[in-house]
Coordinates of N, CA, C and O in Angstrom, one line a residue:
X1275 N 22.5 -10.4 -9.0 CA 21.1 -10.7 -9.2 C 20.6 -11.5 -8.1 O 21.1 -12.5 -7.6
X1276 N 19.4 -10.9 -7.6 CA 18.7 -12.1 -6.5 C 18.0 -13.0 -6.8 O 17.0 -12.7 -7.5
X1277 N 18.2 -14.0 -6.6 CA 18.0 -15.2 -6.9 C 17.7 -16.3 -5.6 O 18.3 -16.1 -4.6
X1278 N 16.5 -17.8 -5.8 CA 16.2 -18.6 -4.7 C 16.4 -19.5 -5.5 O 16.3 -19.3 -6.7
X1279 N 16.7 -20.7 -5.0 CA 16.9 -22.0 -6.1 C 17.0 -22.9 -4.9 O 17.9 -23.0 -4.1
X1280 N 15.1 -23.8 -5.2 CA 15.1 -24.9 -4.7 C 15.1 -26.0 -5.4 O 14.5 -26.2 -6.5
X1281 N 16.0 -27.0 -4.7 CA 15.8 -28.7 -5.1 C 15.7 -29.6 -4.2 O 15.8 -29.3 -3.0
X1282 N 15.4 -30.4 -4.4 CA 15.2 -32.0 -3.0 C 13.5 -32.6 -3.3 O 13.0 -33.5 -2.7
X1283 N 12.8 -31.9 -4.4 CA 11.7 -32.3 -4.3 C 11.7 -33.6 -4.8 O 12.7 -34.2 -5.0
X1284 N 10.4 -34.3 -5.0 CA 10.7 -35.6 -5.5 C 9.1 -36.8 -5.5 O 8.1 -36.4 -4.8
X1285 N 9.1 -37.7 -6.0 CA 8.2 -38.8 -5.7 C 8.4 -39.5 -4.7 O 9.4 -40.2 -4.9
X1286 N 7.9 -39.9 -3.3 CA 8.3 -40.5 -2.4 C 6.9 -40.8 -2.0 O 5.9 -40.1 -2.5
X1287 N 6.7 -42.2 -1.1 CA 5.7 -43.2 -0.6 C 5.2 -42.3 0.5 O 5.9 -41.5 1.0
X1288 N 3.6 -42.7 0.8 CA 3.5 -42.5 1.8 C 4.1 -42.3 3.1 O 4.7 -43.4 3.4
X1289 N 4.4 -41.5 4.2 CA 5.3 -41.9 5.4 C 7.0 -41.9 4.9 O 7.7 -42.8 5.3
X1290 N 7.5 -41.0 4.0 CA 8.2 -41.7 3.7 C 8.6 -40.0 3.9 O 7.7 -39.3 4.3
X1291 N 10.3 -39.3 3.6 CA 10.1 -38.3 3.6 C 11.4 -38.1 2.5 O 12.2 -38.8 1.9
X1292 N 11.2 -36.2 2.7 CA 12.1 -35.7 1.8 C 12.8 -34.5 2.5 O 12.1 -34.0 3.4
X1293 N 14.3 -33.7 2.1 CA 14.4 -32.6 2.7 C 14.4 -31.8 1.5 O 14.6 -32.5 0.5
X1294 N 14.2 -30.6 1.3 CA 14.3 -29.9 0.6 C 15.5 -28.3 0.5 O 15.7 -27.6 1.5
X1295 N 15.7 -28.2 0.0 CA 17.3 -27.4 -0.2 C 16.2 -25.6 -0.8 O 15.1 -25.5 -1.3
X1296 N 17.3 -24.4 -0.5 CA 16.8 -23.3 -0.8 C 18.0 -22.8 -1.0 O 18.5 -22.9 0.1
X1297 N 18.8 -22.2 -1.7 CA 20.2 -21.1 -1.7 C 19.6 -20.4 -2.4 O 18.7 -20.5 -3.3
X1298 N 20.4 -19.3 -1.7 CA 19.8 -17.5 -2.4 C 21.3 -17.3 -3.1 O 22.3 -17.9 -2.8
X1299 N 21.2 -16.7 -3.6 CA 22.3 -15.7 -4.6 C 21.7 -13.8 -4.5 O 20.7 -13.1 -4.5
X1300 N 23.3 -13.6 -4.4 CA 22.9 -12.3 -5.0 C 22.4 -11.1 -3.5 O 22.1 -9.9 -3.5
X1301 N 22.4 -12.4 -2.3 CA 22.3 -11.4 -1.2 C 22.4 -12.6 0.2 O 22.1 -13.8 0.3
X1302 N 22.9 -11.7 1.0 CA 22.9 -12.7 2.4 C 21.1 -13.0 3.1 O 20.1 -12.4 2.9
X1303 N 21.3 -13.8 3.8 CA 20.1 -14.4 4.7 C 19.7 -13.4 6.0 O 18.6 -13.1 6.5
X1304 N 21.1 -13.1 6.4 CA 20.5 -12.9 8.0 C 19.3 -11.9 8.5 O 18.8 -12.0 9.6
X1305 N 19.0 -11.3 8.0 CA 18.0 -10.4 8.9 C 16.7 -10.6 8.2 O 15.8 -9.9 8.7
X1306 N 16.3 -11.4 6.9 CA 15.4 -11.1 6.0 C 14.5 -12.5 5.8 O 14.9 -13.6 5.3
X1307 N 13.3 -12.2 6.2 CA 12.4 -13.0 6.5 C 12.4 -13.9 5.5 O 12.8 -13.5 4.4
X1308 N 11.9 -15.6 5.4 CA 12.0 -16.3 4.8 C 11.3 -17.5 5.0 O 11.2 -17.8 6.1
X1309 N 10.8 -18.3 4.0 CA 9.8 -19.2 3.9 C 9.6 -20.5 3.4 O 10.8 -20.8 3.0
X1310 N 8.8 -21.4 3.0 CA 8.6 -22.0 2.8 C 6.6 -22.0 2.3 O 5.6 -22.0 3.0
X1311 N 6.8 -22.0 1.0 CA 5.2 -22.5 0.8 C 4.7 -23.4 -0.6 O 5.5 -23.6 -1.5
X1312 N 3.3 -23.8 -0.5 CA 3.4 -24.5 -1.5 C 2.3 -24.5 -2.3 O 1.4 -23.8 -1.8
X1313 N 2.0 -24.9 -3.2 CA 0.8 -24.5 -4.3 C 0.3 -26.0 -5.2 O 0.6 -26.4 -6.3
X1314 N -0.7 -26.5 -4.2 CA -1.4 -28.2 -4.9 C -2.1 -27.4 -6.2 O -2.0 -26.1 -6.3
X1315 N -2.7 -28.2 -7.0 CA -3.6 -27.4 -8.7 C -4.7 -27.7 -8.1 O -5.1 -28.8 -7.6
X1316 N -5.4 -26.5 -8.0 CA -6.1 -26.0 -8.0 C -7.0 -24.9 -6.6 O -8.2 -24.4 -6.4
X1317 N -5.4 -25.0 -5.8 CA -5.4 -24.7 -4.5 C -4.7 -22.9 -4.8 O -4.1 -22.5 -5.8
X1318 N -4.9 -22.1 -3.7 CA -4.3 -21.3 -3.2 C -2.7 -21.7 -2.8 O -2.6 -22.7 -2.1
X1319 N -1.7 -20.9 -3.1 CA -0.9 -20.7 -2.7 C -0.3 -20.7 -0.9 O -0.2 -19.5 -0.5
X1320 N -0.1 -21.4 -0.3 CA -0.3 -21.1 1.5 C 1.2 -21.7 2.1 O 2.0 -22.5 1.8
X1321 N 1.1 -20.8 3.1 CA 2.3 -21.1 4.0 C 2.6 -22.3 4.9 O 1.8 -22.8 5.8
X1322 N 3.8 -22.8 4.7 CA 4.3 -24.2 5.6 C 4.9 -23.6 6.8 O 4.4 -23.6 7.9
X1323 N 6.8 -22.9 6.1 CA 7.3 -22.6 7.4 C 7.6 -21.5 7.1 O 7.5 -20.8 6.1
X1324 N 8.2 -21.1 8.6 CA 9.1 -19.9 8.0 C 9.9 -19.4 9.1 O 9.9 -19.9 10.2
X1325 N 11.0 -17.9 8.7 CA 11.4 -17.5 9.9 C 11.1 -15.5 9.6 O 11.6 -14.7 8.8
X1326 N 10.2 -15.3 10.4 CA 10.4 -13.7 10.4 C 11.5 -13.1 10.5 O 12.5 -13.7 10.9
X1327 N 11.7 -11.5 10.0 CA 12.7 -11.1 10.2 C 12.9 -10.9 11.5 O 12.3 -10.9 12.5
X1328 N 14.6 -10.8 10.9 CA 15.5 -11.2 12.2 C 14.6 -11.5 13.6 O 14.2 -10.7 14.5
X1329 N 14.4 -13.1 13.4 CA 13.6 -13.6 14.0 C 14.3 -15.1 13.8 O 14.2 -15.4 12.6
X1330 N 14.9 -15.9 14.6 CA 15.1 -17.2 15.2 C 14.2 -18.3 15.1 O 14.4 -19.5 14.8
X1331 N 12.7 -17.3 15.7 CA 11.7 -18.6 16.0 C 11.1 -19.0 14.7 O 10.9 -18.2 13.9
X1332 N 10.7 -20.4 14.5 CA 10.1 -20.8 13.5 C 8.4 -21.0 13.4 O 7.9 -21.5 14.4
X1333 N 7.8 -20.7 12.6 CA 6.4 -20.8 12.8 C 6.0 -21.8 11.7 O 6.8 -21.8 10.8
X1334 N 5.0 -22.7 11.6 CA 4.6 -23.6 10.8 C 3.0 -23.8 10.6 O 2.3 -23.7 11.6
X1335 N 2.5 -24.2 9.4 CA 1.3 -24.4 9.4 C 0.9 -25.3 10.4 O 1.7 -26.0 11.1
X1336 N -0.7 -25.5 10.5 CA -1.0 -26.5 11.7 C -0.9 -28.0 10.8 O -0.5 -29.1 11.2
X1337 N -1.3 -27.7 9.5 CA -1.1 -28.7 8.7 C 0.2 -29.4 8.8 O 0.1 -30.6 9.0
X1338 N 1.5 -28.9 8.9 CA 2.4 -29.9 9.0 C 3.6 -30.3 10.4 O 4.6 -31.0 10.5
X1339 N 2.8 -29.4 11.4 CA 3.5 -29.3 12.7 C 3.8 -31.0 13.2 O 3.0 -32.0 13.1
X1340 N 4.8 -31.0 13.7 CA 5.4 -31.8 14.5 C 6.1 -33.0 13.1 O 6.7 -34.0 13.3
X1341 N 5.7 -32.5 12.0 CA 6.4 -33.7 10.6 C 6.9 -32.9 9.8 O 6.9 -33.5 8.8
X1342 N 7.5 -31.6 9.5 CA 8.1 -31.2 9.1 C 9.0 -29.8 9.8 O 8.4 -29.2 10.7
X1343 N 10.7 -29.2 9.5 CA 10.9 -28.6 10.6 C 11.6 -28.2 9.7 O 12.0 -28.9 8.8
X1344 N 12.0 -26.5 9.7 CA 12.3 -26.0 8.9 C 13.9 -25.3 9.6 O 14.0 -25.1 10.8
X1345 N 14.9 -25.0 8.7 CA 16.2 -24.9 9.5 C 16.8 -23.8 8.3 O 16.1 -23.5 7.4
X1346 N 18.6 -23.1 8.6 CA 18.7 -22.2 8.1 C 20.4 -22.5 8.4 O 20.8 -23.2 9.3
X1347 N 21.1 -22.1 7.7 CA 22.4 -22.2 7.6 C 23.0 -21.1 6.7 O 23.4 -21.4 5.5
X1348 N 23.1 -19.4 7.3 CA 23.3 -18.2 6.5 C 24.7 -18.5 6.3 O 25.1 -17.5 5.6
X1349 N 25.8 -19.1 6.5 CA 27.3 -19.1 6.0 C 26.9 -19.7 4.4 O 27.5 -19.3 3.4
X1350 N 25.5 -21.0 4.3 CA 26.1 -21.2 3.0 C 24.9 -20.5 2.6 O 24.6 -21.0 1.5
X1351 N 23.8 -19.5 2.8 CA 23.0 -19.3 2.4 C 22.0 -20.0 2.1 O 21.2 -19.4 1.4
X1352 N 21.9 -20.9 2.5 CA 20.4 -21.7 3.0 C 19.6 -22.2 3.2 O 19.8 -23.1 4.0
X1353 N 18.3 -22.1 2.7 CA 17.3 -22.6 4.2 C 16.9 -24.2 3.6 O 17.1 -24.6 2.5
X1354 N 16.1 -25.0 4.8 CA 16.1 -26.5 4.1 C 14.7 -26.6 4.5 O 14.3 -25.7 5.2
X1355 N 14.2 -27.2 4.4 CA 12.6 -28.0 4.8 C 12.8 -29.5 4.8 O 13.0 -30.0 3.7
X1356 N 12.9 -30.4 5.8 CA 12.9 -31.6 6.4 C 11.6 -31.8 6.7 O 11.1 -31.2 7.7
X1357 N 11.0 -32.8 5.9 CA 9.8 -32.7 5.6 C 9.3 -34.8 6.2 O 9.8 -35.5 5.3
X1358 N 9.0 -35.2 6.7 CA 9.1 -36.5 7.2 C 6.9 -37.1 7.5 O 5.9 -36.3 7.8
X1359 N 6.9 -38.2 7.3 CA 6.0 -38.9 7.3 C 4.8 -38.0 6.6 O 3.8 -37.4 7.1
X1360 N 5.2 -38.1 5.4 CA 4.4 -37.3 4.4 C 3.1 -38.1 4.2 O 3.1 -39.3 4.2
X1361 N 1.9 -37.3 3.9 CA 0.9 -37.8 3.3 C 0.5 -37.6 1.6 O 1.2 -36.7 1.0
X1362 N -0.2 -38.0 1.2 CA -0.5 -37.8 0.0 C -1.0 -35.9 0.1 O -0.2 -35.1 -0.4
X1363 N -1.9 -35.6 0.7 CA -2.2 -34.1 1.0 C -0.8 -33.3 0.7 O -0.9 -32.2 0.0
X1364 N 0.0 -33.6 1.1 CA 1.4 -32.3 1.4 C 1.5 -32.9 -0.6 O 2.3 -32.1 -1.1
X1365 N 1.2 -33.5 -1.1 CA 1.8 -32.9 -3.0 C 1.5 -31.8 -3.1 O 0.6 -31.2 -2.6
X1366 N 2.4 -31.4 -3.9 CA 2.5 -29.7 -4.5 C 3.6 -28.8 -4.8 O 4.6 -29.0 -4.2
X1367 N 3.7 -28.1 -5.5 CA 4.6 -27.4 -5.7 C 5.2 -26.6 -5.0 O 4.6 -25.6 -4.7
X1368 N 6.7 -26.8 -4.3 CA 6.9 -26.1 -2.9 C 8.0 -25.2 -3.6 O 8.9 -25.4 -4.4
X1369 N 7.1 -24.0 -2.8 CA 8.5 -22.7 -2.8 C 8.9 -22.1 -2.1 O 8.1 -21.7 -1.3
X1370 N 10.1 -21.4 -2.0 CA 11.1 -20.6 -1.2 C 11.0 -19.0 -1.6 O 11.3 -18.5 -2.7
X1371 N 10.5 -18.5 -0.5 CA 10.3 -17.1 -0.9 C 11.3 -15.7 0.4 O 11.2 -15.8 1.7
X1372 N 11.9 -14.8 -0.1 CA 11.7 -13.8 1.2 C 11.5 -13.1 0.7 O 11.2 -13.1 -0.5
X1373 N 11.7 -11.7 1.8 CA 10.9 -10.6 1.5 C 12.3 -9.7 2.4 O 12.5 -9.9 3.6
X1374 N 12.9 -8.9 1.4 CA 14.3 -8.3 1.4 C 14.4 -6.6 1.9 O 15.4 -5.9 2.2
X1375 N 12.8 -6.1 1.9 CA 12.9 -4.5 1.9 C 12.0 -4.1 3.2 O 12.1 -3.0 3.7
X1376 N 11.0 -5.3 3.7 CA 9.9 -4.8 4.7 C 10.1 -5.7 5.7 O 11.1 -6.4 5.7
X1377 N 9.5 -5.7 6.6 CA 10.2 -6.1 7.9 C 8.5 -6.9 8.2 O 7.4 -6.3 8.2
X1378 N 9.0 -8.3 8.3 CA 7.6 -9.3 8.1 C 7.8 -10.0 9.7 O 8.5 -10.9 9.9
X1379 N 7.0 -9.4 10.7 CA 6.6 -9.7 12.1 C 6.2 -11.1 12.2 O 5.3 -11.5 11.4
X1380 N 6.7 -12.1 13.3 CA 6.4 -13.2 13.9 C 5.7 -13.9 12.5 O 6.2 -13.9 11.3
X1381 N 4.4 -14.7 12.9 CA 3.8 -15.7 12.7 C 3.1 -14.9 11.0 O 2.5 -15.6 10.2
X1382 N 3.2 -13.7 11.0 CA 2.6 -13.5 9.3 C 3.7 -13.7 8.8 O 3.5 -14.0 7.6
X1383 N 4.8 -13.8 9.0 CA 5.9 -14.7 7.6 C 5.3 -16.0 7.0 O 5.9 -16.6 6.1
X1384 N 4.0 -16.4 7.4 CA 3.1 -17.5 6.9 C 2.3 -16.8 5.7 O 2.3 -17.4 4.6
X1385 N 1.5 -15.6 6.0 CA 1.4 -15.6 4.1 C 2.1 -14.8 3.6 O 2.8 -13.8 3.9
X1386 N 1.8 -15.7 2.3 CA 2.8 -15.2 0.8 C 2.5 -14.0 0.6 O 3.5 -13.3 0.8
X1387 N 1.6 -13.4 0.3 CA 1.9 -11.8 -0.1 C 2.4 -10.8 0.7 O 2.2 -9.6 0.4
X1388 N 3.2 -11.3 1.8 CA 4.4 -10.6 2.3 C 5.5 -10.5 1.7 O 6.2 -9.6 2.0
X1389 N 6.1 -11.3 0.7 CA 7.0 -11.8 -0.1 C 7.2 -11.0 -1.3 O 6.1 -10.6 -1.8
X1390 N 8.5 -10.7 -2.1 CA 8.8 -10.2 -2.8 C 9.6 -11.2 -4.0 O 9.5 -11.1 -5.2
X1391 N 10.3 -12.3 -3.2 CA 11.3 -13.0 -4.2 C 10.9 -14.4 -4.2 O 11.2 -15.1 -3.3
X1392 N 10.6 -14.7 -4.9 CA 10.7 -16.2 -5.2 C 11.2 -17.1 -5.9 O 11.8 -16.7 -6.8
X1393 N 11.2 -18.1 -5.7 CA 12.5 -19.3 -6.4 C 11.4 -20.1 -7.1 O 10.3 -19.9 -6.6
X1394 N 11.6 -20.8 -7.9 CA 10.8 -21.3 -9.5 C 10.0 -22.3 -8.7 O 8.8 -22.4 -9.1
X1395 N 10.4 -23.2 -7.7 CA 9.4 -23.8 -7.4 C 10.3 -25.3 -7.6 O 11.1 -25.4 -8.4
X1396 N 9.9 -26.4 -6.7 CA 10.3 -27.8 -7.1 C 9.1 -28.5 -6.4 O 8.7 -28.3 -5.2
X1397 N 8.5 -29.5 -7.5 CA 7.3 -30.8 -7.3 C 7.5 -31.4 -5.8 O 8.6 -31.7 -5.4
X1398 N 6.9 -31.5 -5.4 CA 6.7 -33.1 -4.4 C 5.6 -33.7 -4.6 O 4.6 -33.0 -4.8
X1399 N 5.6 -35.2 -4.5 CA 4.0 -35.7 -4.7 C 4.8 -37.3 -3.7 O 5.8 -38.0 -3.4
X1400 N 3.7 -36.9 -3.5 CA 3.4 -38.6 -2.5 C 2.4 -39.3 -2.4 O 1.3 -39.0 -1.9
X1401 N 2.9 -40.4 -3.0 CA 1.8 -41.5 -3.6 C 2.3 -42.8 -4.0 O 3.1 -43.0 -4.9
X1402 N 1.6 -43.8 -3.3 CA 2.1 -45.4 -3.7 C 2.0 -46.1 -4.6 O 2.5 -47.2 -4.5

């Protein structure tokens, strides 16, 4: 069965940070685009990070460039979000999505409706 399962979300202070964990089941990482996005109430759904298929390079919203950096480790299946000097703005429900059948080019691995699979989702909120 394919499966994403994120944890590391959490309540943390201003400036203050979190990494966030993604393991897939049910299928390997390497060639198949993958992400990172998140969904505040009453917002659209939008992209943080990601890596295109079989694609190395990372792309990120402008919103969290240079404070959060997203990484990948296909032996244990994977991906993390290192997410640092957070603001209250980045709360939201973050999730881990890829897309297993289509072949998702450079910098559109940023929106979601490229995406086929997603993982349930874990909170972050930041607030003092």
């Amino acid at each position: 069965q394919v499966q994403l399962v994120e944890s590391g979300g959490g309540l943390v202070q201003p400036g203050g940070s979190l990494r966030l964990s993604c393991v897939a089941s049910g299928f390997t990482l390497d060639y198949d685009a993958i992400g990172w996005f998140r969904q505040a109430p009453g917002k659209q759904r939008e992209g943080v990070s990601c890596f295109g298929s079989g694609d190395d390079t990372t792309y990120y919203a402008d919103s969290v460039k240079g404070r959060f950096t997203i990484s990948r480790d296909d032996a244990k299946k994977t991906v993390y979000l290192q997410m640092n000097a957070l603001k209250p703005e980045d709360t939201a429900v973050y999730y881990c999505a890829t897309e297993r059948h289509m072949v998702v080019f450079r910098s559109t691995c940023l929106q979601p409706r490229m995406y086929n699979t997603w993982g349930q989702g874990t909170q972050v909120t930041v607030s003092s």
